[in-house]
Amino acid sequence: MLYLIGLGLGDEKDITVKGLEAVRKCKRVYLESYTSILTVGAKRLAEFYGKEVIELYREDVESEAFKILKDADKEDVALLVVGDPFGATTHSDLLLRAKEDNIEVKVIHNASIITGVGCCGLQLYTFGEIVSIPYWNENWEPDSFYDKILVNYKNNSHTLCLLDIKVKEPTPESMCRKKKEYMPPQFMSVKEACLQILKKLEKIGDSASPDDLTKETIVVGLARVGCETQKIVAGTLEELSIIDMGEPLHCMVIPGKNLHPLESDYLVPYATAETALKLKGN
């Protein structure tokens, strides 16, 4: 059987009892290490689970799934996923491949950022489409995420922004060579995400409509959700563009235009002084 096992959001102890029981009976245990990370590495997981944990990266899961599925019709194999197994489409694709090969699949769910984001006090049923904010570089500045944020904002829906992660990404130069070289890992911060949105607002300039975001739009930055060092800060786009929220992982929420009074009250203790006054008057 192939097990897809969610690990939750924090560390090695966030796995469910059911998930841990499955891991300990598997012959091979893989850890998907590119859509998200825990605060601990594969070594800590292996020590706690009592099993060797093999790290996999994007190319391993997307291009060489057959290695994971090899003999999974004869023995138990596990793929560990930070958060919930269905938090990324890659894992749905692996499940479909397994079924095509007549391999039985069992999914063991866990907490994900999609529900964990409720820790900031914004009501989950008022969230709209989730967006991913990618890193920009000097040659590539994709900004379709902004349009999706704006649709949510105009509909008075909150937007969960998942921030870019780059782990074991090949350098552009090595893409043309047989021997790959990899860039250092990168994890987008709330600060970087806000700076990119502010840059987008500069491009819009005078053509902005009354419904567009501004540098005074309130956003909520979250870091290390589900961990002991979890941090939440509410402030304007401009304020959060200069605040260091520490180690990864980060995500961000852009609330809808009109907050419910309970949402405003919940955010006040996390807010900067200026934003707290706005929330109290909301």
mmCIF file of C-alpha atoms in Angstrom, residues 3 19 21 66 88 107-108 112 125 127 131 152 158 169-170 174 203 216 246-247 256 266 275 278:
data_model
loop_
_atom_site.group_PDB
_atom_site.id
_atom_site.type_symbol
_atom_site.label_atom_id
_atom_site.label_comp_id
_atom_site.label_asym_id
_atom_site.label_seq_id
_atom_site.Cartn_x
_atom_site.Cartn_y
_atom_site.Cartn_z
ATOM 1 C CA TYR A 3 0.405 5.865 2.412
ATOM 2 C CA GLY A 19 0.075 8.406 10.846
ATOM 3 C CA GLU A 21 1.558 3.752 13.304
ATOM 4 C CA PHE A 66 7.955 5.457 -10.335
ATOM 5 C CA ALA A 88 -0.508 20.500 -3.151
ATOM 6 C CA VAL A 107 -4.526 9.017 2.980
ATOM 7 C CA ILE A 108 -3.974 10.123 6.582
ATOM 8 C CA SER A 112 -2.680 22.488 7.102
ATOM 9 C CA TYR A 125 -15.700 30.847 5.747
ATOM 10 C CA PHE A 127 -11.826 33.460 2.676
ATOM 11 C CA VAL A 131 -3.049 32.757 -4.147
ATOM 12 C CA ASN A 152 -11.378 38.686 -3.332
ATOM 13 C CA HIS A 158 -10.002 37.424 2.723
ATOM 14 C CA GLU A 169 16.201 24.685 -7.632
ATOM 15 C CA PRO A 170 18.728 24.320 -10.494
ATOM 16 C CA SER A 174 23.220 24.555 -15.131
ATOM 17 C CA LYS A 203 3.293 50.416 -11.628
ATOM 18 C CA GLU A 216 -2.405 51.774 3.768
ATOM 19 C CA GLY A 246 12.063 35.919 11.667
ATOM 20 C CA GLU A 247 12.642 32.406 10.413
ATOM 21 C CA GLY A 256 -11.565 41.857 2.753
ATOM 22 C CA TYR A 266 -9.199 39.686 17.582
ATOM 23 C CA THR A 275 -3.267 49.863 12.710
ATOM 24 C CA LYS A 278 -7.892 51.794 12.659
#
